[in-house]
XYZ file of C-alpha atoms in Angstrom:
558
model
C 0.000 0.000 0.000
C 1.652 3.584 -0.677
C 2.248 5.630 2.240
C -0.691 8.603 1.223
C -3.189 6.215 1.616
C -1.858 4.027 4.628
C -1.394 7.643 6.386
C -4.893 8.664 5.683
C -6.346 5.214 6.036
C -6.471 5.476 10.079
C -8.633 8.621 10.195
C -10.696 7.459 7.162
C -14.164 6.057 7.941
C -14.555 2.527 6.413
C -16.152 2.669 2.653
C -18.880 0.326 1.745
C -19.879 -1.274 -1.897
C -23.480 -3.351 -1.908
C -23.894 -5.207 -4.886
C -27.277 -6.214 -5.528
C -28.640 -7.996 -8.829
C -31.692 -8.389 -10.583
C -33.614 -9.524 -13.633
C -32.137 -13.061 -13.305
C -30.070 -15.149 -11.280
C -26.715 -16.237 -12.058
C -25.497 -13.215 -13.704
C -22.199 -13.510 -11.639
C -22.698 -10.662 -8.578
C -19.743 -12.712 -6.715
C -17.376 -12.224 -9.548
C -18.123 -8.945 -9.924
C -17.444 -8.542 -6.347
C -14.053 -10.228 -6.233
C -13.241 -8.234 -9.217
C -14.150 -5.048 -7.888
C -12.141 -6.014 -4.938
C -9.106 -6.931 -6.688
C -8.987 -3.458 -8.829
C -9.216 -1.773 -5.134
C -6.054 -4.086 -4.019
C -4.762 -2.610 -7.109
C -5.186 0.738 -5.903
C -3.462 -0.128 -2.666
C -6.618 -0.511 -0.749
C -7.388 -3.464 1.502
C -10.679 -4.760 1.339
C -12.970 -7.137 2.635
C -15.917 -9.291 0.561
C -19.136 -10.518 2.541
C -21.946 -12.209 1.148
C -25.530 -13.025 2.497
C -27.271 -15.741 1.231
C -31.578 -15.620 1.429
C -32.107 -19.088 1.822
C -33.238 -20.882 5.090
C -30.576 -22.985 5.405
C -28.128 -22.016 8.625
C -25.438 -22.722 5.951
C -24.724 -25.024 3.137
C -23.347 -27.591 4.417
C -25.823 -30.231 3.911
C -27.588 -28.819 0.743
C -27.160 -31.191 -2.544
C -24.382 -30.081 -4.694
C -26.552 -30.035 -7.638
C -28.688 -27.497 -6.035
C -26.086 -25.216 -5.001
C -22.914 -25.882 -6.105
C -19.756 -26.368 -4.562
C -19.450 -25.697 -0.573
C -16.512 -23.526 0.060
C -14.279 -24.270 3.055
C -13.232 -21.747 5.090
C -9.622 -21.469 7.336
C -12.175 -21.823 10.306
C -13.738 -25.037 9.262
C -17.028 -22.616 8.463
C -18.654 -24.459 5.193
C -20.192 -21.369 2.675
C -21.125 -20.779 -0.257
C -19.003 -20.811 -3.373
C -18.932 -17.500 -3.792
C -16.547 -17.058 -1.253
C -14.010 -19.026 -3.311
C -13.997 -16.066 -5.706
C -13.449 -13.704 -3.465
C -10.002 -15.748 -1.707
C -8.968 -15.811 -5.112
C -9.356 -12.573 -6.965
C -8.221 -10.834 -3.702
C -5.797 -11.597 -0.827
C -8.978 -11.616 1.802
C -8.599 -14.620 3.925
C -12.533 -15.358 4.726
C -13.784 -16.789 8.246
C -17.456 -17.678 9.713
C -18.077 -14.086 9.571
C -17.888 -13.864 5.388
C -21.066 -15.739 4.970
C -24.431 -15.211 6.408
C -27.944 -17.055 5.449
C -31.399 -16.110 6.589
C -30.908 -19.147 8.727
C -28.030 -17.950 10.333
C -29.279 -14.543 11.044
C -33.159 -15.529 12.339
C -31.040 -18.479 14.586
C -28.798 -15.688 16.097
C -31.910 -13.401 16.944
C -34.085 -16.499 18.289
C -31.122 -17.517 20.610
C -31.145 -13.668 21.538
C -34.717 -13.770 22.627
C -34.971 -16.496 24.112
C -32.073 -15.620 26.536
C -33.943 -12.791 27.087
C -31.730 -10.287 25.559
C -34.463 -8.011 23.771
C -36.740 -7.398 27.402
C -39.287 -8.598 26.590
C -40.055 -6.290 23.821
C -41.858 -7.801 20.614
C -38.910 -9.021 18.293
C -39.785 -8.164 14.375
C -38.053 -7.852 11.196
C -37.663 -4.241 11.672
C -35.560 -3.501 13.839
C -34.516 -6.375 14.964
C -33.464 -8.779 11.879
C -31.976 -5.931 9.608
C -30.127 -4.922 13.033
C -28.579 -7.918 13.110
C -28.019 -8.077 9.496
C -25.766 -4.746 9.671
C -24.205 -5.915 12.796
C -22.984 -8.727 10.787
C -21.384 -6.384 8.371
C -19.613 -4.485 11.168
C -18.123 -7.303 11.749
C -15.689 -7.584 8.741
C -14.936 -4.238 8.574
C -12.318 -3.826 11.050
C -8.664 -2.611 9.684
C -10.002 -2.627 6.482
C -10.566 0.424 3.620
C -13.216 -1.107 1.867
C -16.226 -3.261 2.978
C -17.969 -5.326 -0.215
C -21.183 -6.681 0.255
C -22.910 -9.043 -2.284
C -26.663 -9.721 -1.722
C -27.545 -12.982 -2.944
C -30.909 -13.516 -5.106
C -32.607 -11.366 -7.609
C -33.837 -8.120 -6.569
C -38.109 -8.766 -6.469
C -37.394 -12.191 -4.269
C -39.536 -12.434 -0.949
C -36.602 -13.889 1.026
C -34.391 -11.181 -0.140
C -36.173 -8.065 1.163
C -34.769 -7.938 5.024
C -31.367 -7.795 3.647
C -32.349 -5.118 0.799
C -33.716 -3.059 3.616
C -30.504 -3.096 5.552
C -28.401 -1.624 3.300
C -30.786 0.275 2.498
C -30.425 1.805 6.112
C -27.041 1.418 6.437
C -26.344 4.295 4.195
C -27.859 6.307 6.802
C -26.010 5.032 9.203
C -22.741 5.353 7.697
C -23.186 8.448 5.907
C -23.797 8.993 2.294
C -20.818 9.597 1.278
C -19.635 6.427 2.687
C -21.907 3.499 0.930
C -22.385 2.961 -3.049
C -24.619 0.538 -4.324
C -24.160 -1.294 -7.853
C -26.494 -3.188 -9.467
C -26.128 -6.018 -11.482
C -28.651 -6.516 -14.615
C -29.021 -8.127 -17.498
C -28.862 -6.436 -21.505
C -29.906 -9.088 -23.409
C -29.363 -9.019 -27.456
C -32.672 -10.482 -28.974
C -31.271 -11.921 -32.295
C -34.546 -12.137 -34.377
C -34.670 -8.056 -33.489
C -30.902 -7.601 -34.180
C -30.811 -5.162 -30.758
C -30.340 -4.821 -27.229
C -33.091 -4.453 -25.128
C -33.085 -2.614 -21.906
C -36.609 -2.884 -20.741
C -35.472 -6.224 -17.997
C -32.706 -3.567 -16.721
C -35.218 -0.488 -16.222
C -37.839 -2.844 -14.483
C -34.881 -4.010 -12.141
C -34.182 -0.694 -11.131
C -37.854 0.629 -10.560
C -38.262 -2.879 -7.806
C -34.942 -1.515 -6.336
C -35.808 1.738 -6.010
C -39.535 1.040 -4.999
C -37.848 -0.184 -1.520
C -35.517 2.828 -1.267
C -32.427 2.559 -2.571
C -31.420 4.223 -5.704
C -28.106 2.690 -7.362
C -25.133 4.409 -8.315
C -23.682 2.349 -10.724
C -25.074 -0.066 -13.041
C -23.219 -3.094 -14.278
C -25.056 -4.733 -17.183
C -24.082 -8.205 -17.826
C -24.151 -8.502 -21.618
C -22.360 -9.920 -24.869
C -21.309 -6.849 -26.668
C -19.751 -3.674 -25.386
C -22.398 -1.112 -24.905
C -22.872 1.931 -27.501
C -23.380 5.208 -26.390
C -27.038 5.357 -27.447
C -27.859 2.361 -25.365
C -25.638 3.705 -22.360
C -27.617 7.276 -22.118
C -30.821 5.632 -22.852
C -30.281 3.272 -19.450
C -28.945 6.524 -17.579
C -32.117 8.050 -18.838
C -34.712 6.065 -17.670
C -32.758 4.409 -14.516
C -31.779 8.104 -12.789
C -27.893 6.973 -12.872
C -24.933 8.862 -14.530
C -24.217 7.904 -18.030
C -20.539 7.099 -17.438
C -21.759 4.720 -14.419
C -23.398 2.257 -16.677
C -21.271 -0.176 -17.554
C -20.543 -2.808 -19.749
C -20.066 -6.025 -17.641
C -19.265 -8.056 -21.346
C -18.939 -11.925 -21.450
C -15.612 -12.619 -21.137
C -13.712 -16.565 -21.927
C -12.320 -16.368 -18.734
C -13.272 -15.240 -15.667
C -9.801 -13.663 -14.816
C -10.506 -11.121 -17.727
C -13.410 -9.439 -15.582
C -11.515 -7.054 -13.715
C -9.585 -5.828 -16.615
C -12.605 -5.061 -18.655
C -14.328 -3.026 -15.796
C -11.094 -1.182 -15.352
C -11.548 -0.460 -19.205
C -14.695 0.736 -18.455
C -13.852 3.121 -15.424
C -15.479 1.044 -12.803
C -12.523 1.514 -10.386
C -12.041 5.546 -10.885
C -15.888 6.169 -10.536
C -15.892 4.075 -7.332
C -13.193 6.047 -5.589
C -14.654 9.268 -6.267
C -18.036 8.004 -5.183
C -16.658 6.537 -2.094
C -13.944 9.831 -1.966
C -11.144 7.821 -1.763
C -7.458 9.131 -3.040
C -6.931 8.192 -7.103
C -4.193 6.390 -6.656
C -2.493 4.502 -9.440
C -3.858 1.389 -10.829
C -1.174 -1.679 -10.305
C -2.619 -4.820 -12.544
C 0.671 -5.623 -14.291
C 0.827 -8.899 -12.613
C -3.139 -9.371 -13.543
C -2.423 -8.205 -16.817
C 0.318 -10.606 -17.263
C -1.948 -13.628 -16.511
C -4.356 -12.814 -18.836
C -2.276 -12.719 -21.516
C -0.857 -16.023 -20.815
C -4.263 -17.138 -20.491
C -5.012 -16.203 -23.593
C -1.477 -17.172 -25.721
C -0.965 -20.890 -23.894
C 2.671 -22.071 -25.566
C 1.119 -25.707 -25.715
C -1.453 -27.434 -26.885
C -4.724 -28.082 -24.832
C -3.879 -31.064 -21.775
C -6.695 -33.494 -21.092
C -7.307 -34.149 -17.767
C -10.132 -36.634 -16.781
C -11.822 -36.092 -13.664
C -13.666 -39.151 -12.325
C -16.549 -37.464 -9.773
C -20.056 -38.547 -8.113
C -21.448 -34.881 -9.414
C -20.076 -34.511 -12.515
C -23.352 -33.257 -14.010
C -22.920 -29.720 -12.157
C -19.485 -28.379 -12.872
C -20.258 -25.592 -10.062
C -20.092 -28.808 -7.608
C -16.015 -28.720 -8.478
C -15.874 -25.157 -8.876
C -12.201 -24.666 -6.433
C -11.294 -27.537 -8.194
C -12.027 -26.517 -11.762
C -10.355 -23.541 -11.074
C -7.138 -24.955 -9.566
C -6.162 -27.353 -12.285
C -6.276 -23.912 -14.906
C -4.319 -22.043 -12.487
C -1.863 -25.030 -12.881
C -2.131 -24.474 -16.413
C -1.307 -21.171 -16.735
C 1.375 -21.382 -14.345
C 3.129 -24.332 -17.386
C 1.353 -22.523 -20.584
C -1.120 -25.141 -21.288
C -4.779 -24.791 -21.000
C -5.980 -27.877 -19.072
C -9.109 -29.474 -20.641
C -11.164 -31.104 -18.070
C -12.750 -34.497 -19.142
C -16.015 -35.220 -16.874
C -16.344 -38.603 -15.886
C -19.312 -40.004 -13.918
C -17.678 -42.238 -11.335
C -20.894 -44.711 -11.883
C -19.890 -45.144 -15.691
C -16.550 -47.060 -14.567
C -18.944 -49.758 -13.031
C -19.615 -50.939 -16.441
C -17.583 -53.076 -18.696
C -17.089 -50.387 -21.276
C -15.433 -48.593 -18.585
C -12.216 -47.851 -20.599
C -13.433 -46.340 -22.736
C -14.506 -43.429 -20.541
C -10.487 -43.207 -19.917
C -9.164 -43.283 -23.129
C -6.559 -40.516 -23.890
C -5.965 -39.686 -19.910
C -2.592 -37.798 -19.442
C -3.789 -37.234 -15.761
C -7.001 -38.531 -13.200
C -8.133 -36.636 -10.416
C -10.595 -38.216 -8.288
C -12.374 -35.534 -6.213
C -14.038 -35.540 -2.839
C -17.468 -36.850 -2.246
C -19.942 -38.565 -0.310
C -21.890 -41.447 -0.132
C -21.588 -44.892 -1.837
C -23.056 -44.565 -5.012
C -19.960 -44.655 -7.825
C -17.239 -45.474 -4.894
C -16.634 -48.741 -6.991
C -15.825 -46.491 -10.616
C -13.414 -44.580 -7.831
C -11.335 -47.064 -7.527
C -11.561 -48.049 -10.908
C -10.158 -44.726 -11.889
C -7.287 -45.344 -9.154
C -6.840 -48.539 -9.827
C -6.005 -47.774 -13.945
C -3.886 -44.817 -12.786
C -1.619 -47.085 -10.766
C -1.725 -50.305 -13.568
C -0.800 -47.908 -16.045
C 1.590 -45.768 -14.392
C -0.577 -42.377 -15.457
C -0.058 -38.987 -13.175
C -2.789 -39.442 -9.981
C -4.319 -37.158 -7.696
C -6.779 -37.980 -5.283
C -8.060 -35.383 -3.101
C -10.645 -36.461 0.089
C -12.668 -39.214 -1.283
C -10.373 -39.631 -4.158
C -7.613 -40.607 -1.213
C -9.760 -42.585 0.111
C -10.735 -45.074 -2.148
C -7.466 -44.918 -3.664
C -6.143 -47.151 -0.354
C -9.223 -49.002 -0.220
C -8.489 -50.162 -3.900
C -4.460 -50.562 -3.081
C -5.549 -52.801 -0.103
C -8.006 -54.507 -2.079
C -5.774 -55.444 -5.091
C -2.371 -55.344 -4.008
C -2.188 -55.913 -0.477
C -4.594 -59.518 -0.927
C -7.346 -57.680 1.701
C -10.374 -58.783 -0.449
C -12.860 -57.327 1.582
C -11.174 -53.955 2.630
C -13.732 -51.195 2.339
C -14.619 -48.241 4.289
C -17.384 -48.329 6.884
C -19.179 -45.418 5.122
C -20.366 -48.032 2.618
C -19.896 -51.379 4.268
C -20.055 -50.929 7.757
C -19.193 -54.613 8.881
C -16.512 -54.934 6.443
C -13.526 -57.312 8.095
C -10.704 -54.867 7.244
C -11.929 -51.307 7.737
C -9.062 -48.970 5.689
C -11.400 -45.739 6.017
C -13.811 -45.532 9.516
C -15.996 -42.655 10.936
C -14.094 -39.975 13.696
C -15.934 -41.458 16.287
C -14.390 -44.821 15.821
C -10.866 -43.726 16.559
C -9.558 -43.768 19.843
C -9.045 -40.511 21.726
C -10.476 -37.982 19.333
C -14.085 -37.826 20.622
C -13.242 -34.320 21.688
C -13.168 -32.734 18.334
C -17.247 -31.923 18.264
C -19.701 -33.482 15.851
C -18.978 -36.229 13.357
C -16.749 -33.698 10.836
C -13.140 -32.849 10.310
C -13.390 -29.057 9.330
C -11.104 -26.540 8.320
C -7.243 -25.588 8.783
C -4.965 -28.850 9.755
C -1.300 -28.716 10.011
C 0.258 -32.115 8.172
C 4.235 -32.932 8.794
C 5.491 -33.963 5.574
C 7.940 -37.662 5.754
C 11.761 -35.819 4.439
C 12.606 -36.429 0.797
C 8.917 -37.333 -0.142
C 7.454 -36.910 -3.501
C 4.916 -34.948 -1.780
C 8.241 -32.967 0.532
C 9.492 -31.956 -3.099
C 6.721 -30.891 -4.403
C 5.678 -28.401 -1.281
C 8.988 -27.176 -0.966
C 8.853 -27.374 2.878
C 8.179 -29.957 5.795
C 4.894 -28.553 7.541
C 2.038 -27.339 5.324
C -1.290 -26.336 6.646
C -4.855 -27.733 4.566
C -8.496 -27.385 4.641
C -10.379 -30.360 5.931
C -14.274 -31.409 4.845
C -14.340 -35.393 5.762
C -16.031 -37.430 8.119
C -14.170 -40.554 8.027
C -9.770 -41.134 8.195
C -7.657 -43.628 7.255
C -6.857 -46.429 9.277
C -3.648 -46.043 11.031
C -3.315 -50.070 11.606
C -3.420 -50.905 7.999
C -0.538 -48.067 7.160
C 2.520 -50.960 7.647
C 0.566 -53.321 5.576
C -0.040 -51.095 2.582
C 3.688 -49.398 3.037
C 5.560 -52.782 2.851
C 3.655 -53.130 -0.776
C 4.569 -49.905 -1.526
C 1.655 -47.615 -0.919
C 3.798 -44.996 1.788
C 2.305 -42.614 4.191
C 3.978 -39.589 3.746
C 2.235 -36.895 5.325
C 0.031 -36.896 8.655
C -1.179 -34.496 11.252
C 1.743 -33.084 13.477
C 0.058 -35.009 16.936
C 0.611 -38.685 14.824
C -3.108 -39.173 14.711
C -4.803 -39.033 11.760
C -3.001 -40.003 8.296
C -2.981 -37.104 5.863
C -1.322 -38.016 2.390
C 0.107 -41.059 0.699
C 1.809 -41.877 -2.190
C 3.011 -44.530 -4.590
C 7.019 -45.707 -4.965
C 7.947 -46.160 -8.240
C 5.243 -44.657 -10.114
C 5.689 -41.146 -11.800
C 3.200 -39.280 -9.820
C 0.547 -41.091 -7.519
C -0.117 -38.693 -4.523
C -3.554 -39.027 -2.772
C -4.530 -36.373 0.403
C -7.295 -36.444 2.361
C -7.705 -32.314 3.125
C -8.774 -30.387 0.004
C -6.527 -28.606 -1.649
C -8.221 -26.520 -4.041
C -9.753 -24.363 -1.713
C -5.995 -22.831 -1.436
C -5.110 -22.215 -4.945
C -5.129 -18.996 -6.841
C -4.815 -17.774 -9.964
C -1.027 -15.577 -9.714
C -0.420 -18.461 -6.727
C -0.935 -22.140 -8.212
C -1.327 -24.738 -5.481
C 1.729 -26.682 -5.779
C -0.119 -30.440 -5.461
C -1.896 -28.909 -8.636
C 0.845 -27.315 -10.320
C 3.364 -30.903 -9.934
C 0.285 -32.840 -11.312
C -0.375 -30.857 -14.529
C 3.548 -30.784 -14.735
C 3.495 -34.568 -14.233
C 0.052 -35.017 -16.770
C 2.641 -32.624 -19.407
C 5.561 -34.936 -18.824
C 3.138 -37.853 -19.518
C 1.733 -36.657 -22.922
C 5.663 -35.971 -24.150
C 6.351 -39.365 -23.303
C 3.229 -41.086 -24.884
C 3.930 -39.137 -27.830
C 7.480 -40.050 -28.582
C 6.350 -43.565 -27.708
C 3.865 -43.176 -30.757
C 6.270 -41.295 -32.807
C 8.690 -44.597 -32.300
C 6.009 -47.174 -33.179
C 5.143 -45.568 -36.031
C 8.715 -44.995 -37.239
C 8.939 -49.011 -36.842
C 6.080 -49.892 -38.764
C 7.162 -47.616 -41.495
């Protein structure tokens, strides 16, 4: 940060940006967020990102990935939504509990107010008391910070959403004008048979805002073509908003382009001088930089097949998804994800649903269905000596199938799926001796793992203690760890206390690590995860050597 504004930052009154959306849902409010947060860092202003979620739920924990996605792991062990992932990612904001808040979470923290008794008696209601406790939960990430970002989750018009809409709508008044800008996210959609853009959907999103009191100052309309003049004024016009506030939020192939365009656009200097905040000078060279080698990769596209239980909603693997490209851009390739449905490798066609692999990642999951096409995947990853990772559930089937097929155990399993199983390689927290204490039935958040010296896994960190985020119910079975090592199948990593087994991986093969913490949730785009970055290395290395192999043969039979 330059010294004017680290001098003038301790006097300053905290800055706040809600970002609201409306017409449809979907149009990408949390990117817009972290991107508007990651021009600020630019600027040399630290910032924090908050979202609130409308739904019931207390959180998201136990809500079907193909209804919402990926949940997003926090340092704390809080599980949120995916949003959150963007915003650890575009930024350097490290988020905690206090990042995330649902209508659940909110109504549960005012009931357990009442009914200790803290209101006297008085009648608790949605005004004052909910969007109280709604701002108080915004106060609560704004400490040594600049900037405060708040995205509102839903579509302006929503039932659910209104308590939260009437918060910030209030909190401008509590924090001064000057203080708070709200942007709006809308949709400009190009109607082909008409050959034009319409902006009725975007002045009908505005009246519903404004009908609840809150007037936006900028207007970020999600389209597919960079907005003319005519169509700008016309918006400004009929939406009360400055012409040069109504910007083009264009489609983009990647997602890391975002904050570049709205920089094009003036997104950054308009905020500041809403928000009075010094114009400082933009720093993106770094951003700028990744783009372009997003966009000029020096090799050809690398296949990567990822064998999954949710396959059929890429947002369930979004951390994931997003790691393996920042691998890719780190080594100049683009990395072309292959879906596989775990379930399909239960079939005798099952090659075929692995032909071409230069790398398999088996991702984390619950539940039995498809655990068998798990180690199916692991098992042709170790037979045919292609570049593994397996991350949670993708560790642990990968020692289920080791024990299974290489160790003799013909009935290892893990008790998740076969309770009464005679050799139990993976068994519920509960089950192990001593670590009753830990609360619930989950393994949550920030663990620190000692890495075994001179380990594939050692190398590849670059130092002998790293610290991972946990989601998992059930651990690998210490007892079983000489029986799979003396076959070859090492432990290599485990928590620093000895008790709970953290990574393995196979001698002799070129790269077969499995962990049981997640780490995707760590990657970023200018910082690729190094488990990530050594597989795609490992997946490149792979390809080279298939292809001279190839080359050869076909030099023979010629």
């Amino acid at each position: 940060m330059s010294s004017t504004v680290d001098s003038a930052a301790h006097s300053r009154p905290t800055k706040y940006i809600f970002v609201t959306g409306g017409v449809v849902s979907s149009l990408g409010k949390g990117l817009a967020a972290a991107s508007i947060g990651c021009l600020l860092e630019g600027h040399g202003y630290r910032v924090a990102l908050q979202k609130f979620d409308p739904y019931v739920n207390v959180d998201p924990g136990t809500m079907s990935p193909y209804q919402h996605g990926e949940v997003y792991v926090t340092d704390d062990g809080t599980e949120t939504d995916l949003d959150l992932g963007h915003y650890e990612r575009f930024t350097h904001v490290v988020t905690t509990r206090n990042h995330n808040w649902t209508t659940g979470k909110i109504y549960l923290s005012v009931i357990q107010k009442e009914r200790r008794g803290d209101y006297l008696g008085g009648t608790v209601q949605v005004i004052p008391h909910i969007t109280n406790e709604i701002k108080d939960s915004v106060r609560t990430v704004a400490k040594d910070v600049d900037v405060v970002i708040v995205e509102i989750g839903g579509t302006v018009g929503d039932i659910e959403s209104l308590p939260f809409l009437e918060a910030i709508r209030q909190m401008r008044q509590d924090v001064g004008r000057e203080n708070a800008v709200y942007i709006h996210l809308t949709l400009v959609p190009f109607i082909g048979t008409a050959g034009e853009l319409k902006t009725k959907p975007t002045q009908h999103s505005v009246r519903d805002l404004r009908a609840i009191g809150i007037q936006p100052d900028i207007l970020l309309c999600r389209t597919d073509r960079f907005l003319d003049r005519d169509i700008k004024r016309k918006i400004a016009l009929f939406c009360d908003v400055a012409e040069e506030a109504v910007i083009t939020a264009k489609d983009v192939k990647s997602i890391y382009e975002v904050p570049l365009v709205l920089a094009t656009e003036g997104l950054d200097r308009i905020l500041l001088r809403l928000l009075g905040l010094p114009q400082t000078e933009r720093q993106m060279g770094e951003w700028e930089d990744l783009v372009h080698r997003i966009y000029h990769p020096v090799a050809d596209d690398l296949p990567i097949h990822v064998v999954g239980k949710y396959v059929g909603y890429e947002d369930s693997y979004k951390s994931l998804n997003e790691a393996l490209y920042h691998a890719g851009f780190k080594h100049g390739v683009r990395a072309q994800i292959t879906w596989v449905e775990a379930e399909a490798l239960e079939h005798a066609d099952w090659e075929r649903h692995l032909e071409g692999a230069h790398g398999i990642l088996v991702p984390g999951g619950f539940g039995d269905r498809g655990t068998r096409g798990m180690m199916r995947a692991a098992e042709c990853a170790r037979a045919r000596r292609v570049p593994y990772l397996g991350i949670c559930y993708g560790f642990q089937w990968a020692t289920v199938e080791y024990a299974r097929n290489v160790c003799g155990l013909a009935d290892a399993d893990s008790t998740e799926c076969t309770p009464d199983t005679p050799h139990k390689i993976i068994y519920k927290l509960r089950d192990l001796l001593g670590v009753d204490d830990l609360g619930g039935t989950m393994r949550r958040g920030t663990y620190a793992c000692r890495l075994k010296p001179g380990s594939l896994a050692h190398r590849t960190y670059g130092q002998p203690i790293i610290h991972e985020r946990h989601r998992h119910r059930y651990e690998f079975n210490a007892q079983y760890e000489t029986t799979l090592g003396q076959h070859g199948l090492e432990v290599v990593g485990r928590s620093v206390d000895g008790k709970f087994v953290e990574m393995v991986e196979l001698a002799g093969h070129p790269w077969f690590i499995a962990v049981q913490f997640h780490p995707e949730f760590k990657s970023k785009p200018l910082a690729p995860h190094p488990l990530f970055a050594g597989f795609v290395e490992a997946a490149l290395r792979h390809r080279t050597g298939a292809r001279g192999a190839r080359a050869e043969a076909e030099s023979l039979a010629s």
